Tab-separated table of C-alpha atoms and ligand atoms in Angstrom:
chain	number	residue	atom	x	y	z
A	394	MET	CA	124.990	91.671	83.222
A	395	ASN	CA	126.861	90.627	80.089
A	396	TYR	CA	126.920	94.084	78.482
A	397	PRO	CA	128.282	96.323	81.241
A	398	GLY	CA	127.737	99.968	80.349
A	399	ARG	CA	124.422	99.238	78.665
A	400	TYR	CA	121.250	100.026	80.603
A	401	VAL	CA	117.586	99.198	80.196
A	402	ARG	CA	115.891	102.163	78.573
A	403	HIS	CA	112.943	103.018	76.374
A	404	ALA	CA	113.374	104.551	72.935
A	405	ASP	CA	110.346	105.282	70.763
A	406	HIS	CA	108.376	103.442	73.450
A	407	LEU	CA	110.305	100.191	72.931
A	408	GLY	CA	112.514	98.609	75.580
A	409	ARG	CA	116.165	98.042	74.722
A	410	ILE	CA	119.628	98.168	76.265
A	411	ASP	CA	121.820	101.090	75.249
A	412	PRO	CA	125.062	102.632	76.491
A	413	VAL	CA	124.501	105.326	79.101
A	414	THR	CA	127.346	107.362	80.582
A	415	ALA	CA	127.701	110.495	82.684
A	416	GLY	CA	128.050	112.374	79.386
A	417	SER	CA	124.806	111.022	77.882
A	418	THR	CA	122.043	113.486	77.121
A	419	ALA	CA	119.528	114.297	79.824
A	420	GLN	CA	116.878	112.598	77.678
A	421	THR	CA	118.848	109.368	77.428
A	422	LYS	CA	119.433	109.356	81.170
A	423	GLN	CA	115.747	109.945	81.812
A	424	ASP	CA	114.768	107.176	79.381
A	425	ALA	CA	117.077	104.834	81.315
A	426	THR	CA	115.528	105.628	84.708
A	427	PHE	CA	112.548	103.756	86.118
A	428	THR	CA	110.809	103.794	89.480
A	429	VAL	CA	110.222	100.307	90.853
A	430	VAL	CA	106.655	100.259	92.182
A	431	ASN	CA	104.035	97.934	93.621
A	432	GLY	CA	103.217	95.318	90.935
A	433	LEU	CA	100.099	96.503	89.141
A	434	ALA	CA	98.704	92.965	89.215
A	435	SER	CA	100.258	91.697	92.444
A	436	PRO	CA	101.831	93.342	95.492
A	437	SER	CA	104.438	90.601	95.720
A	438	CYS	CA	105.856	91.514	92.296
A	439	TYR	CA	106.951	94.759	90.644
A	440	SER	CA	106.135	97.208	87.889
A	441	PHE	CA	108.515	99.703	86.314
A	442	GLN	CA	107.299	103.271	85.853
A	443	ALA	CA	109.093	105.749	83.608
A	444	ALA	CA	109.343	109.479	84.317
A	445	ASN	CA	106.485	110.115	81.896
A	446	GLY	CA	104.199	108.000	84.107
A	447	MET	CA	103.982	105.085	81.661
A	448	PHE	CA	104.771	101.483	82.565
A	449	LEU	CA	106.997	98.860	80.997
A	450	ARG	CA	104.773	96.044	79.730
A	451	HIS	CA	105.070	93.175	77.279
A	452	ARG	CA	102.967	92.993	74.135
A	453	ASP	CA	103.685	90.635	71.261
A	454	TRP	CA	106.605	89.525	73.481
A	455	ARG	CA	108.356	92.911	73.116
A	456	LEU	CA	108.905	95.092	76.160
A	457	ARG	CA	107.411	98.518	75.549
A	458	LEU	CA	106.244	101.586	77.388
A	459	GLU	CA	102.510	102.290	77.586
A	460	ALA	CA	99.995	104.104	79.780
A	461	ASN	CA	98.173	101.945	82.331
A	462	THR	CA	94.625	101.247	81.139
A	463	GLY	CA	93.861	99.482	84.400
A	464	THR	CA	92.582	96.343	82.626
A	465	ALA	CA	93.565	92.949	83.988
A	466	THR	CA	95.523	92.312	80.797
A	467	PHE	CA	97.536	95.514	81.032
A	468	ARG	CA	98.235	95.104	84.732
A	469	SER	CA	99.404	91.524	84.224
A	470	ASP	CA	101.509	92.428	81.192
A	471	ALA	CA	103.160	95.178	83.246
A	472	THR	CA	103.939	93.023	86.290
A	473	PHE	CA	107.166	91.087	86.707
A	474	CYS	CA	108.264	88.884	89.558
A	475	VAL	CA	111.787	88.402	90.807
A	476	VAL	CA	113.384	85.011	90.444
A	477	ASP	CA	116.930	84.171	91.421
A	478	GLY	CA	119.301	85.917	89.079
A	479	SER	CA	120.908	83.275	86.955
A	480	VAL	CA	124.193	85.116	87.144
A	481	SER	CA	125.638	85.880	90.557
A	482	GLY	CA	124.887	89.403	91.823
A	483	SER	CA	121.984	89.910	89.433
A	484	VAL	CA	118.255	89.553	89.307
A	485	SER	CA	115.922	88.074	86.713
A	486	PHE	CA	112.262	88.908	86.166
A	487	VAL	CA	109.586	86.473	85.058
A	488	SER	CA	106.351	87.674	83.582
A	489	PHE	CA	103.396	87.639	86.014
A	490	ASN	CA	101.082	86.076	83.446
A	491	TYR	CA	103.645	84.000	81.530
A	492	PRO	CA	105.846	82.662	84.330
A	493	GLN	CA	107.807	80.450	81.964
A	494	ARG	CA	109.014	83.603	80.165
A	495	ARG	CA	111.643	86.070	81.366
A	496	ILE	CA	112.716	89.550	80.412
A	497	ARG	CA	115.900	89.204	78.363
A	498	HIS	CA	117.773	91.222	75.792
A	499	ARG	CA	118.235	89.924	72.269
A	500	ASP	CA	119.748	92.029	69.461
A	501	LEU	CA	119.890	94.793	72.109
A	502	ALA	CA	116.070	94.868	72.285
A	503	LEU	CA	114.115	93.691	75.334
A	504	TRP	CA	111.943	90.620	74.825
A	505	LEU	CA	109.849	88.295	76.932
A	506	ASP	CA	111.278	84.933	75.939
A	507	THR	CA	110.677	81.393	77.130
A	508	TYR	CA	113.356	80.383	79.594
A	509	GLN	CA	116.166	78.304	78.114
A	510	ASP	CA	118.643	76.553	80.328
A	511	THR	CA	121.685	77.902	78.504
A	512	ALA	CA	124.505	80.147	79.642
A	513	THR	CA	123.586	82.703	76.988
A	514	PHE	CA	119.947	82.917	78.032
A	515	ARG	CA	120.844	83.118	81.711
A	516	ALA	CA	123.231	85.997	81.033
A	517	ASP	CA	120.827	87.796	78.699
A	518	SER	CA	118.065	87.631	81.321
A	519	SER	CA	120.209	88.743	84.271
A	520	PHE	CA	120.141	92.412	85.284
A	521	ARG	CA	121.625	94.533	88.017
A	522	VAL	CA	119.549	97.269	89.633
A	523	ALA	CA	121.675	100.439	89.584
A	524	ALA	CA	121.336	103.909	91.057
A	525	PRO	CA	118.965	106.100	89.008
A	526	TRP	CA	120.508	108.180	86.239
A	527	THR	CA	118.045	110.986	86.811
A	528	PRO	CA	117.174	112.178	90.308
A	529	LYS	CA	113.529	112.867	90.986
A	530	ALA	CA	112.487	116.314	89.758
A	531	ASN	CA	110.287	116.785	92.837
A	532	LYS	CA	109.413	114.965	96.051
A	533	GLY	CA	106.775	112.945	94.203
A	534	PRO	CA	104.074	110.884	95.845
A	535	VAL	CA	104.670	109.959	99.486
A	536	ILE	CA	104.699	106.291	98.545
A	537	PRO	CA	105.875	105.298	95.068
A	538	GLY	CA	103.229	104.090	92.670
A	539	LEU	CA	99.476	104.329	92.474
A	540	PHE	CA	97.654	104.700	95.795
A	541	ALA	CA	94.519	106.758	96.510
A	542	ASP	CA	92.240	107.745	99.404
A	543	PRO	CA	95.146	107.880	101.886
A	544	HIS	CA	93.975	107.565	105.470
A	545	ILE	CA	96.666	108.938	107.749
A	546	VAL	CA	96.740	108.424	111.488
A	547	ASN	CA	99.255	108.567	114.324
A	548	PHE	CA	99.397	105.625	116.719
A	549	ASN	CA	101.841	105.863	119.626
A	550	GLY	CA	104.028	108.476	117.932
A	551	ARG	CA	104.306	106.731	114.548
A	552	TYR	CA	102.415	107.714	111.413
A	553	TYR	CA	100.461	105.082	109.483
A	554	LEU	CA	99.053	105.411	105.989
A	555	TYR	CA	96.250	103.189	104.721
A	556	PRO	CA	95.411	103.834	101.053
A	557	THR	CA	93.349	102.282	98.294
A	558	THR	CA	95.598	100.409	95.861
A	559	ASP	CA	94.971	102.173	92.558
A	560	GLY	CA	95.623	101.570	88.857
A	561	TYR	CA	92.684	99.182	88.390
A	562	GLU	CA	89.928	99.689	85.814
A	563	GLY	CA	86.756	100.457	87.832
A	564	TRP	CA	88.839	100.755	91.036
A	565	GLY	CA	88.757	96.954	91.231
A	566	SER	CA	91.665	96.320	93.608
A	567	PRO	CA	91.011	93.470	96.039
A	568	TYR	CA	93.546	94.296	98.774
A	569	TYR	CA	94.893	96.899	101.192
A	570	LYS	CA	98.477	97.640	102.178
A	571	ALA	CA	99.770	99.606	105.176
A	572	PHE	CA	102.749	101.961	105.342
A	573	SER	CA	104.346	103.614	108.356
A	574	SER	CA	106.780	106.445	108.992
A	575	ALA	CA	108.453	108.307	111.832
A	576	ASP	CA	108.863	111.524	109.824
A	577	LEU	CA	106.204	111.547	107.047
A	578	VAL	CA	109.040	111.326	104.497
A	579	ASN	CA	110.540	107.845	104.770
A	580	TRP	CA	107.852	105.170	104.645
A	581	THR	CA	108.038	101.453	105.396
A	582	ASP	CA	105.846	99.173	103.297
A	583	HIS	CA	104.201	96.612	105.585
A	584	GLY	CA	102.671	94.661	102.740
A	585	VAL	CA	99.114	93.430	102.385
A	586	ILE	CA	97.039	93.754	105.558
A	587	LEU	CA	93.677	92.535	104.245
A	588	ASP	CA	92.901	90.746	100.981
A	589	HIS	CA	89.249	90.370	99.994
A	590	GLY	CA	90.022	87.138	98.139
A	591	PRO	CA	90.998	84.924	101.073
A	592	ASP	CA	89.980	87.177	103.978
A	593	VAL	CA	86.472	88.519	103.282
A	594	SER	CA	83.670	86.100	102.386
A	595	TRP	CA	81.216	88.776	101.227
A	596	ALA	CA	83.521	90.878	98.994
A	597	ASP	CA	85.828	90.167	96.060
A	598	ASN	CA	86.913	93.595	94.868
A	599	SER	CA	86.469	97.360	95.404
A	600	ALA	CA	88.817	97.477	98.385
A	601	TRP	CA	88.312	101.218	98.707
A	602	ALA	CA	89.158	103.950	101.108
A	603	PRO	CA	90.081	102.240	104.377
A	604	ALA	CA	90.170	103.944	107.769
A	605	VAL	CA	91.781	102.575	110.925
A	606	ALA	CA	90.926	103.431	114.550
A	607	ALA	CA	92.478	102.200	117.808
A	608	LYS	CA	90.380	101.146	120.801
A	609	ASN	CA	90.582	98.584	123.596
A	610	GLY	CA	94.174	97.686	122.609
A	611	GLN	CA	92.904	96.638	119.187
A	612	TYR	CA	92.983	98.233	115.736
A	613	TYR	CA	89.813	98.373	113.669
A	614	LEU	CA	89.978	98.650	109.886
A	615	TYR	CA	86.795	99.958	108.266
A	616	PHE	CA	86.606	99.217	104.572
A	617	SER	CA	84.316	98.779	101.604
A	618	GLY	CA	83.923	95.886	99.223
A	619	GLY	CA	81.835	94.597	96.354
A	620	LEU	CA	81.164	91.219	94.834
A	621	ALA	CA	82.324	90.261	91.343
A	622	SER	CA	78.840	88.946	90.466
A	623	GLY	CA	75.336	89.004	91.910
A	624	ASN	CA	74.762	92.074	94.065
A	625	THR	CA	77.857	94.082	93.164
A	626	ALA	CA	76.778	97.145	95.195
A	627	LYS	CA	79.348	98.203	97.764
A	628	GLN	CA	78.996	97.376	101.434
A	629	LEU	CA	80.993	98.410	104.481
A	630	GLY	CA	82.918	96.024	106.673
A	631	VAL	CA	85.154	96.094	109.717
A	632	ALA	CA	88.242	94.009	110.382
A	633	VAL	CA	90.331	93.771	113.534
A	634	SER	CA	93.954	93.205	114.445
A	635	GLY	CA	96.225	93.484	117.469
A	636	SER	CA	98.682	95.465	115.347
A	637	PRO	CA	98.273	98.585	113.183
A	638	THR	CA	100.042	96.722	110.385
A	639	GLY	CA	97.806	93.685	110.592
A	640	PRO	CA	97.108	91.125	109.450
A	641	PHE	CA	93.458	92.089	109.926
A	642	ARG	CA	90.600	89.590	110.063
A	643	ASP	CA	86.999	90.277	109.162
A	644	ALA	CA	85.438	90.952	112.574
A	645	LEU	CA	81.868	90.044	111.673
A	646	GLY	CA	81.993	87.677	108.705
A	647	ARG	CA	79.298	89.874	107.157
A	648	PRO	CA	79.004	93.556	106.257
A	649	LEU	CA	78.741	96.150	109.012
A	650	VAL	CA	76.554	98.300	106.711
A	651	ARG	CA	74.697	96.614	103.884
A	652	SER	CA	74.102	98.059	100.427
A	653	GLY	CA	70.715	99.790	100.307
A	654	GLN	CA	70.502	100.066	104.099
A	655	TYR	CA	70.771	103.845	103.855
A	656	PRO	CA	70.676	106.252	100.869
A	657	GLY	CA	73.720	106.458	98.586
A	658	GLN	CA	76.737	104.152	98.269
A	659	MET	CA	77.992	102.443	101.414
A	660	ILE	CA	81.648	103.471	100.986
A	661	ASP	CA	84.274	105.783	102.489
A	662	PRO	CA	84.097	104.986	106.212
A	663	MET	CA	85.878	107.109	108.805
A	664	VAL	CA	85.944	106.943	112.613
A	665	PHE	CA	86.344	109.936	114.919
A	666	THR	CA	86.820	109.420	118.659
A	667	ASP	CA	85.913	112.355	120.877
A	668	ASP	CA	87.746	113.398	124.057
A	669	ASP	CA	85.231	111.433	126.173
A	670	GLY	CA	86.215	108.215	124.366
A	671	GLN	CA	82.991	107.929	122.340
A	672	SER	CA	83.672	106.859	118.749
A	673	TYR	CA	81.558	107.892	115.772
A	674	LEU	CA	81.350	106.244	112.347
A	675	TYR	CA	80.921	108.464	109.270
A	676	TRP	CA	80.494	107.219	105.726
A	677	GLY	CA	78.697	107.567	102.413
A	678	GLN	CA	78.847	108.629	98.800
A	679	GLY	CA	75.939	110.804	97.690
A	680	SER	CA	74.691	111.077	101.287
A	681	ALA	CA	76.667	111.641	104.487
A	682	HIS	CA	75.789	109.358	107.406
A	683	ALA	CA	76.968	109.406	111.020
A	684	VAL	CA	76.298	107.246	114.056
A	685	ARG	CA	77.724	106.519	117.499
A	686	LEU	CA	79.649	103.255	117.487
A	687	ASN	CA	79.036	100.860	120.337
A	688	ALA	CA	81.972	100.238	122.687
A	689	ASP	CA	82.828	97.054	120.736
A	690	MET	CA	83.578	99.237	117.656
A	691	VAL	CA	81.870	96.702	115.393
A	692	SER	CA	78.191	97.532	115.933
A	693	PHE	CA	75.826	100.487	116.282
A	694	ASP	CA	72.159	101.266	116.750
A	695	THR	CA	70.870	101.078	113.173
A	696	ALA	CA	67.912	103.302	114.047
A	697	ALA	CA	70.199	106.069	115.362
A	698	VAL	CA	71.960	106.808	112.064
A	699	ARG	CA	71.802	110.489	111.156
A	700	THR	CA	71.979	111.603	107.538
A	701	ASN	CA	73.129	115.181	107.155
A	702	THR	CA	74.552	115.945	103.715
A	703	PRO	CA	76.153	119.383	103.276
A	704	ALA	CA	75.743	121.273	99.995
A	705	GLY	CA	78.363	120.091	97.499
A	706	TYR	CA	79.085	116.861	99.412
A	707	ASN	CA	79.934	113.860	97.274
A	708	GLU	CA	81.966	111.462	99.446
A	709	ALA	CA	84.965	110.893	101.744
A	710	PRO	CA	83.764	112.384	105.063
A	711	PHE	CA	86.490	113.182	107.596
A	712	VAL	CA	85.980	114.577	111.109
A	713	PHE	CA	88.481	115.974	113.589
A	714	LYS	CA	88.405	118.349	116.541
A	715	ARG	CA	90.633	121.313	117.337
A	716	ASN	CA	90.154	123.795	120.204
A	717	ALA	CA	86.634	122.481	120.910
A	718	VAL	CA	85.583	123.050	117.281
A	719	TYR	CA	84.449	120.024	115.270
A	720	TYR	CA	85.501	120.018	111.614
A	721	PHE	CA	83.518	118.017	109.079
A	722	MET	CA	85.334	117.691	105.764
A	723	TRP	CA	84.446	115.950	102.497
A	724	SER	CA	85.231	115.657	98.794
A	725	GLU	CA	83.250	117.416	96.076
A	726	ASN	CA	82.730	116.413	92.416
A	727	ASP	CA	83.732	113.080	90.925
A	728	THR	CA	87.114	111.500	91.591
A	729	ARG	CA	87.569	111.221	87.783
A	730	SER	CA	87.234	115.006	87.426
A	731	GLU	CA	90.207	117.328	87.689
A	732	ASN	CA	87.844	119.429	89.829
A	733	TYR	CA	87.660	116.831	92.597
A	734	GLN	CA	88.311	118.959	95.699
A	735	VAL	CA	88.065	119.128	99.480
A	736	ALA	CA	85.611	121.362	101.368
A	737	TYR	CA	84.709	121.649	105.022
A	738	ALA	CA	82.237	122.841	107.619
A	739	THR	CA	82.503	123.493	111.332
A	740	GLY	CA	80.155	122.596	114.152
A	741	THR	CA	79.709	122.284	117.881
A	742	SER	CA	79.252	118.509	118.135
A	743	PRO	CA	80.243	115.346	116.220
A	744	PHE	CA	76.818	115.521	114.542
A	745	GLY	CA	76.989	119.242	113.774
A	746	PRO	CA	74.949	121.265	112.980
A	747	TRP	CA	77.481	122.066	110.260
A	748	THR	CA	78.228	125.494	108.833
A	749	LYS	CA	79.943	125.234	105.459
A	750	ARG	CA	83.182	127.236	105.326
A	751	GLY	CA	84.283	126.501	101.756
A	752	VAL	CA	86.881	124.683	99.666
A	753	VAL	CA	90.364	124.197	101.166
A	754	LEU	CA	92.142	122.010	98.612
A	755	ALA	CA	91.797	122.103	94.831
A	756	LYS	CA	93.750	121.537	91.620
A	757	ARG	CA	96.873	123.556	90.843
A	758	LEU	CA	97.085	123.417	87.079
A	759	GLU	CA	100.330	125.382	86.706
A	760	LEU	CA	102.051	122.396	88.366
A	761	GLY	CA	99.890	119.791	86.632
A	762	ILE	CA	98.141	118.915	89.915
A	763	LYS	CA	94.574	117.716	89.304
A	764	GLY	CA	91.821	115.907	91.145
A	765	THR	CA	92.991	116.656	94.686
A	766	GLY	CA	90.658	114.918	97.107
A	767	HIS	CA	89.692	112.043	99.346
A	768	HIS	CA	91.854	113.329	102.125
A	769	SER	CA	92.522	112.716	105.802
A	770	VAL	CA	94.083	114.888	108.485
A	771	VAL	CA	96.589	114.193	111.241
A	772	ARG	CA	98.105	116.293	114.014
A	773	ALA	CA	101.770	115.878	114.906
A	774	PRO	CA	101.556	114.566	118.486
A	775	GLY	CA	101.942	117.247	121.163
A	776	THR	CA	101.897	120.120	118.656
A	777	ASP	CA	99.444	122.277	116.757
A	778	THR	CA	101.037	121.225	113.458
A	779	TRP	CA	98.582	119.553	111.109
A	780	TYR	CA	99.028	117.611	107.887
A	781	ILE	CA	96.578	116.685	105.179
A	782	ALA	CA	97.009	113.486	103.146
A	783	TYR	CA	95.101	113.348	99.863
A	784	HIS	CA	95.319	111.898	96.406
A	785	ARG	CA	95.702	113.567	93.023
A	786	PHE	CA	95.888	112.316	89.460
A	787	ALA	CA	99.358	110.753	89.223
A	788	VAL	CA	101.821	113.340	87.893
A	789	PRO	CA	102.273	113.083	84.971
A	790	ALA	CA	99.818	111.031	82.911
A	791	GLY	CA	97.429	110.053	85.714
A	792	ASN	CA	93.649	110.095	85.771
A	793	GLY	CA	90.735	109.119	88.026
A	794	THR	CA	91.903	105.512	88.346
A	795	ASN	CA	95.637	106.222	88.243
A	796	ARG	CA	96.044	108.333	91.367
A	797	GLU	CA	98.889	108.893	93.808
A	798	SER	CA	99.062	110.030	97.424
A	799	ALA	CA	100.521	113.296	98.689
A	800	ILE	CA	100.884	115.061	102.042
A	801	ASP	CA	101.025	118.809	102.688
A	802	ARG	CA	100.783	121.112	105.693
A	803	MET	CA	97.313	122.286	106.738
A	804	GLU	CA	97.236	125.559	108.652
A	805	PHE	CA	94.606	127.510	110.537
A	806	ASN	CA	93.721	131.165	110.806
A	807	ALA	CA	93.377	132.753	114.248
A	808	ASP	CA	89.589	132.373	114.042
A	809	GLY	CA	89.919	128.616	113.523
A	810	THR	CA	89.106	128.589	109.829
A	811	ILE	CA	91.387	126.496	107.639
A	812	ARG	CA	93.745	128.307	105.278
A	813	PRO	CA	93.635	127.110	101.665
A	814	VAL	CA	96.093	124.233	101.352
A	815	ILE	CA	98.737	124.772	98.655
A	816	PRO	CA	99.286	121.371	97.026
A	817	THR	CA	102.964	120.752	96.228
A	818	LEU	CA	104.722	118.298	93.947
B	2259	FUB	O1	89.105	104.860	95.410
B	2259	FUB	C1	87.791	104.459	95.133
B	2259	FUB	C2	86.813	105.587	95.375
B	2259	FUB	O2	87.225	106.753	94.653
B	2259	FUB	C3	86.722	106.081	96.805
B	2259	FUB	O3	85.944	105.267	97.634
B	2259	FUB	C4	86.138	107.430	96.584
B	2259	FUB	O4	86.179	108.272	97.695
B	2259	FUB	C5	86.954	107.926	95.417
B	2259	FUB	O5	88.173	108.472	95.843
């Protein structure tokens, strides 16, 4: 605010304010451009991601650029919350974990300093958010920041995306957000729709891979969760809301599928509803399970569960139907591997039998695209145009716990087989 013409940038990984003009080098402009994303430690605050994928964090009270390790310390150090800008027309950021300290510049370097009620401090900690110096080099993730396992669905002509919030060591996120879009390009962030902390008595963390289905004028969110201590094995739950953007409430107050109830990990739920209105629940890591849901959508005959695990299956089952053919899709390999990929089979009923057809989505190394998996599929209403939502290692600098969500077209051959999907940046 008090040094117009100087912009927040990183230089040698340290935060500072430097002059940037239209004539500055491309590197300087890039170093002075950040994407404002979901706060790594809290969805009500923000994190700042540079073009190289690293985040602005504080360490030893200096602001610096580092790769997200996913630890609670890193996520907190890289999360800043907006407080009223002390100078009109500006904004100030307090540290998530040191709320008495604010980002300010001092000697042209960026520091996290204890708030002082002086005109100088107020000015030095007041910033304006300006248009980016560097436009995005590509379309990027569909929603900015780290989100995985995107479950895409169309309700009443609008697209909804329900992902896992990523960037946590051990995939430890405790909450889910929802996003919606009319055109698959511009997305509205609807905020947190279910938070294990206050909303789910039997889970603290591991808010993984949600799926939402509509029935009876209600929306049902199937999700997984684990406890921080005791039996930390994952279990499946179901929450309900009158709106696709929540808030959702735990429908049962206990898991829908308990850990150990069936082979494998009780994660990655998905619901398919056939033309006759019957809904089926699919889930499982290591083993693939399927069962008819009762009409209430929150119970099933526990003795009727079928386990049918195709060769190569690891997790993330997804079922849809096109031209009377049932498609069973899944992810192969480990989500931390660049070889994480999507394969599929076809069958004549929601339970198969399934004939494996092969891999349809895999890494594209020439573009730096790795770990493409945990997908979902949606049809544009009234058309035969299909889209696949999936995650990949964040580009650049991502990995199996720093993933981002993408959407591409999914096309079919005349015989109904799926053409290989070309992942794009
Ligand atoms: O995001 C957490 C877990 O990683 C999901 O449940 C798996 O499918 C894998 O994507």
